[in-house]
Amino acid sequence: MSSLTTKDKARIEQLIDNIRPLQTRLYQHELYAALNSIDDLKFFTERHVYAVWDFMSLLKSLQIGLTSVSLPWVPKGSGETRYLINEIVTGEESDELPDGRRLSHFEMYLESMRALGASTSSIEDFSAGLSAGFAVQQALHKAKAPEEAARFVKDTFRMIEQKSLHEQAAAFTFGREDLIPGMFIEFVKALGENHEEVKPLQFYFERHIEVDGGHHSELAYKMTAELCGDDDLKWQQAEEAAKLALESRLKLWDAIKNELNYNHSAALS
């Protein structure tokens, strides 16, 4: 946070302190211990992929709100926030793979799911429904999206549709960036040592942490500080938005963990 002013840095640190209990619950969630095999990992990705998709939707909502993306073009907002959001979008929407290709992180995740042997039919049907003009809720229904994933997406779109830009920025910055703990990465890495099909997913998560937990986090902190300014109410609303995003992720993790435990019990009976 070296590029922030002393005052903004203090505000960010206070916000992080206030949401730390929720973040700690996510980092220490029982879901990670419930993942024991490639089949478990497939099950996880088939639900988590919806969160990867709507991460991009929240990001694009910020870009639409903070920059001019319609014709005729006119300058919109501050040059600083335009730069910050556009740089994040560039990295998330067109990152570079080891083979030199450029893909969005969502497309990278889909490729890693296919390599793993996970089903992409639901998320692909959902994407096709959106391309055909269906609203998000309709597309979720038509694609038979997993119930817990559909709830998570609906929470995100309530944030997009009902909250101000500084609240969306806080949800993005503190509720969506860098929430994958090291223990999960170690589990994926260990599987990858004996299963080549896991390697693309390992690369995705390692790249996600490298980008979102590093440079993008710095940009996102600065974006949130720019949007909240010296307004105490905005900082309070930002904190509440971050908590909502974290609570939504906890509900998703709880549901996936419960389903995995049920599947494990059923397999033993």
Coordinates of C-alpha atoms in Angstrom, one line a residue:
M1 CA 0.0 0.0 0.0
S2 CA 3.0 2.2 -0.5
S3 CA 1.3 4.4 -3.1
L4 CA -1.5 5.4 -0.8
T5 CA -1.5 8.6 1.3
T6 CA -0.9 8.1 5.0
K7 CA -4.5 8.8 5.7
D8 CA -5.9 6.5 3.1
K9 CA -3.5 3.7 4.2
A10 CA -4.9 4.1 7.8
R11 CA -8.4 3.9 6.5
I12 CA -7.7 0.7 4.4
E13 CA -5.9 -0.9 7.4
Q14 CA -8.8 -0.1 9.7
L15 CA -11.3 -1.6 7.2
I16 CA -9.2 -4.8 6.9
D17 CA -9.0 -5.1 10.6
N18 CA -12.8 -4.8 10.9
I19 CA -13.4 -7.6 8.2
R20 CA -10.6 -9.8 9.4
P21 CA -12.8 -12.2 11.3
L22 CA -14.8 -13.0 8.2
Q23 CA -11.6 -13.4 6.1
T24 CA -10.1 -15.7 8.7
R25 CA -13.2 -17.9 8.6
L26 CA -12.8 -18.2 4.8
Y27 CA -9.1 -19.0 5.0
Q28 CA -9.7 -21.6 7.6
H29 CA -12.9 -23.0 6.2
E30 CA -13.6 -26.7 6.5
L31 CA -14.2 -27.0 2.8
Y32 CA -10.5 -27.3 2.1
A33 CA -10.2 -30.3 4.3
A34 CA -13.2 -31.9 2.6
L35 CA -11.3 -31.9 -0.7
N36 CA -9.5 -35.2 -0.9
S37 CA -9.4 -36.3 -4.5
I38 CA -9.6 -35.3 -8.2
D39 CA -13.4 -36.1 -8.1
D40 CA -13.8 -33.7 -5.2
L41 CA -11.8 -31.0 -7.1
K42 CA -14.0 -31.5 -10.2
F43 CA -17.1 -31.1 -8.0
F44 CA -15.6 -27.9 -6.5
T45 CA -14.7 -26.3 -9.8
E46 CA -18.2 -27.0 -11.3
R47 CA -19.6 -24.7 -8.6
H48 CA -16.7 -22.3 -8.2
V49 CA -16.7 -21.5 -11.9
Y50 CA -19.8 -19.3 -11.4
A51 CA -17.9 -17.2 -8.9
V52 CA -15.0 -16.8 -11.4
W53 CA -17.6 -15.6 -14.0
D54 CA -19.4 -13.1 -11.8
F55 CA -16.1 -11.7 -10.6
M56 CA -15.6 -10.5 -14.1
S57 CA -19.2 -9.0 -14.1
L58 CA -18.5 -7.0 -10.9
L59 CA -15.2 -5.8 -12.5
K60 CA -16.9 -4.8 -15.7
S61 CA -19.7 -3.0 -13.7
L62 CA -16.9 -0.9 -12.1
Q63 CA -15.4 -0.2 -15.5
I64 CA -18.7 0.9 -16.9
G65 CA -19.4 3.2 -13.9
L66 CA -15.9 4.7 -13.8
T67 CA -15.0 5.2 -17.5
S68 CA -16.8 6.2 -20.7
V69 CA -17.6 3.0 -22.7
S70 CA -20.4 4.4 -24.9
L71 CA -20.5 6.6 -27.9
P72 CA -20.0 9.5 -28.3
W73 CA -17.0 9.3 -26.0
V74 CA -16.6 12.0 -23.3
P75 CA -14.2 12.1 -20.3
K76 CA -15.8 10.5 -17.3
G77 CA -14.7 10.6 -13.6
S78 CA -11.1 11.1 -12.6
G79 CA -8.1 10.1 -14.7
E80 CA -6.7 8.2 -11.7
T81 CA -9.7 5.9 -11.2
R82 CA -10.0 5.4 -15.0
Y83 CA -6.4 4.2 -15.1
L84 CA -6.7 1.9 -12.0
I85 CA -9.8 0.1 -13.3
N86 CA -8.6 -0.2 -16.9
E87 CA -5.3 -1.7 -15.8
I88 CA -7.1 -4.3 -13.6
V89 CA -9.5 -5.1 -16.5
T90 CA -6.6 -5.6 -19.0
G91 CA -5.0 -8.2 -16.7
E92 CA -8.2 -10.0 -15.8
E93 CA -9.7 -10.0 -19.3
S94 CA -6.6 -10.8 -21.4
D95 CA -3.9 -12.4 -19.3
E96 CA -1.0 -14.3 -20.9
L97 CA -0.7 -18.1 -20.6
P98 CA 2.6 -20.0 -20.6
D99 CA 2.1 -20.8 -24.3
G100 CA 1.8 -17.1 -25.2
R101 CA -2.0 -17.0 -25.8
R102 CA -4.1 -14.4 -24.1
L103 CA -7.4 -15.3 -22.4
S104 CA -9.6 -14.0 -19.6
H105 CA -9.2 -15.6 -16.3
F106 CA -12.7 -17.1 -16.8
E107 CA -11.6 -18.7 -20.0
M108 CA -8.4 -20.0 -18.4
Y109 CA -10.5 -21.6 -15.7
L110 CA -12.8 -23.3 -18.2
E111 CA -9.7 -24.7 -20.0
S112 CA -8.4 -26.0 -16.7
M113 CA -11.7 -27.6 -15.9
R114 CA -11.7 -29.4 -19.3
A115 CA -8.2 -30.7 -18.7
L116 CA -9.3 -31.9 -15.3
G117 CA -12.3 -33.7 -16.7
A118 CA -14.8 -31.6 -14.9
S119 CA -18.1 -30.9 -16.5
T120 CA -18.5 -27.4 -18.1
S121 CA -21.9 -28.0 -19.6
S122 CA -23.8 -26.0 -17.0
I123 CA -21.6 -22.9 -17.2
E124 CA -21.5 -23.1 -21.0
D125 CA -25.3 -23.4 -21.2
F126 CA -25.5 -20.4 -18.8
S127 CA -23.1 -18.4 -21.0
A128 CA -25.0 -19.4 -24.1
G129 CA -28.2 -18.2 -22.5
L130 CA -26.7 -14.8 -21.7
S131 CA -25.5 -14.5 -25.3
A132 CA -29.0 -15.3 -26.5
G133 CA -30.3 -12.4 -24.5
F134 CA -31.7 -14.1 -21.4
A135 CA -31.5 -12.2 -18.1
V136 CA -29.0 -13.6 -15.6
Q137 CA -31.7 -15.2 -13.4
Q138 CA -33.4 -16.8 -16.5
A139 CA -30.0 -18.1 -17.8
L140 CA -29.2 -19.6 -14.4
H141 CA -32.5 -21.4 -14.4
K142 CA -32.2 -22.7 -18.0
A143 CA -28.7 -23.9 -17.4
K144 CA -29.7 -25.8 -14.2
A145 CA -26.9 -24.0 -12.3
P146 CA -26.1 -25.6 -8.9
E147 CA -28.4 -23.9 -6.3
E148 CA -25.5 -22.6 -4.2
A149 CA -23.8 -21.1 -7.2
A150 CA -27.0 -19.5 -8.4
R151 CA -27.5 -17.9 -5.0
F152 CA -24.0 -16.5 -5.1
V153 CA -24.4 -15.0 -8.5
K154 CA -27.7 -13.4 -7.4
D155 CA -26.0 -11.9 -4.4
T156 CA -23.3 -10.4 -6.7
F157 CA -25.9 -8.9 -9.1
R158 CA -27.8 -7.4 -6.2
M159 CA -24.5 -5.6 -5.3
I160 CA -24.1 -4.5 -8.9
E161 CA -27.7 -3.3 -9.3
Q162 CA -28.3 -1.8 -5.9
K163 CA -25.0 -0.5 -4.6
S164 CA -23.0 2.6 -5.4
L165 CA -19.6 2.5 -7.1
H166 CA -17.6 2.9 -3.9
E167 CA -19.5 -0.1 -2.4
Q168 CA -18.9 -2.2 -5.4
A169 CA -15.2 -1.3 -5.4
A170 CA -15.0 -2.4 -1.7
A171 CA -16.8 -5.7 -2.4
F172 CA -14.4 -6.3 -5.3
T173 CA -11.3 -5.3 -3.4
F174 CA -11.9 -6.9 0.0
G175 CA -14.5 -9.5 -0.8
R176 CA -13.3 -11.0 -4.0
E177 CA -9.5 -10.5 -4.4
D178 CA -6.9 -12.9 -2.9
L179 CA -9.3 -15.2 -1.0
I180 CA -7.6 -18.6 -1.9
P181 CA -5.5 -19.9 1.1
G182 CA -2.1 -21.5 0.7
M183 CA -3.4 -24.8 2.0
F184 CA -5.7 -25.1 -1.0
I185 CA -2.9 -24.4 -3.4
E186 CA -0.8 -27.0 -1.7
F187 CA -3.6 -29.6 -2.1
V188 CA -3.9 -28.8 -5.9
K189 CA -0.1 -28.8 -6.3
A190 CA 0.2 -32.2 -4.5
L191 CA -2.4 -33.6 -6.9
G192 CA -0.6 -32.1 -9.8
E193 CA 2.6 -34.0 -9.0
N194 CA 0.9 -37.3 -10.0
H195 CA -1.8 -36.1 -12.3
E196 CA -0.9 -34.0 -15.3
E197 CA -4.5 -33.1 -15.9
V198 CA -4.4 -30.9 -12.7
K199 CA -1.5 -28.7 -13.9
P200 CA -3.6 -26.1 -15.8
L201 CA -5.8 -25.6 -12.7
Q202 CA -2.6 -25.3 -10.6
F203 CA -1.3 -22.6 -13.0
Y204 CA -4.7 -20.8 -12.8
F205 CA -4.7 -20.6 -9.0
E206 CA -1.0 -19.7 -8.7
R207 CA -1.5 -17.0 -11.4
H208 CA -4.6 -15.7 -9.6
I209 CA -2.7 -15.3 -6.4
E210 CA 0.2 -13.7 -8.1
V211 CA -1.9 -11.1 -9.9
D212 CA -4.8 -10.5 -7.6
G213 CA -2.9 -10.8 -4.4
G214 CA -0.1 -8.5 -5.6
H215 CA -0.3 -5.7 -8.1
H216 CA -4.1 -5.8 -8.6
S217 CA -4.7 -5.6 -4.8
E218 CA -2.6 -2.4 -4.7
L219 CA -4.6 -0.9 -7.6
A220 CA -7.9 -1.9 -6.0
Y221 CA -6.9 -0.4 -2.6
K222 CA -6.2 2.8 -4.3
M223 CA -9.4 2.7 -6.4
T224 CA -11.5 2.2 -3.2
A225 CA -9.7 5.0 -1.5
E226 CA -10.2 7.4 -4.5
L227 CA -13.9 6.6 -4.5
C228 CA -14.4 7.0 -0.7
G229 CA -12.3 10.0 -0.3
D230 CA -12.7 11.8 3.0
D231 CA -16.3 10.8 3.4
D232 CA -16.8 8.8 6.6
L233 CA -20.2 7.5 5.5
K234 CA -18.7 6.1 2.3
W235 CA -16.0 4.3 4.2
Q236 CA -18.7 2.8 6.5
Q237 CA -20.7 1.7 3.5
A238 CA -17.6 0.3 1.9
E239 CA -17.0 -1.9 5.0
E240 CA -20.5 -3.2 5.0
A241 CA -20.3 -4.0 1.3
A242 CA -17.1 -5.9 1.8
K243 CA -18.7 -7.9 4.7
L244 CA -21.7 -8.7 2.5
A245 CA -19.4 -10.1 -0.2
L246 CA -17.4 -12.2 2.3
E247 CA -20.6 -13.5 3.9
S248 CA -21.9 -14.6 0.5
R249 CA -18.6 -16.5 -0.2
L250 CA -18.9 -18.2 3.2
K251 CA -22.4 -19.4 2.3
L252 CA -21.1 -20.8 -1.0
W253 CA -18.2 -22.5 0.8
D254 CA -20.6 -23.9 3.4
A255 CA -22.9 -25.4 0.8
I256 CA -20.1 -27.0 -1.3
K257 CA -18.6 -28.4 1.9
N258 CA -21.9 -29.9 3.0
E259 CA -22.5 -31.5 -0.4
L260 CA -19.0 -33.0 -0.4
N261 CA -19.5 -34.4 3.0
Y262 CA -22.8 -35.9 1.9
N263 CA -21.2 -37.4 -1.2
H264 CA -18.4 -38.9 0.9
S265 CA -20.9 -40.4 3.4
A266 CA -23.1 -41.8 0.6
A267 CA -20.0 -43.5 -1.0
L268 CA -19.2 -45.3 2.3
S269 CA -22.7 -46.6 2.8

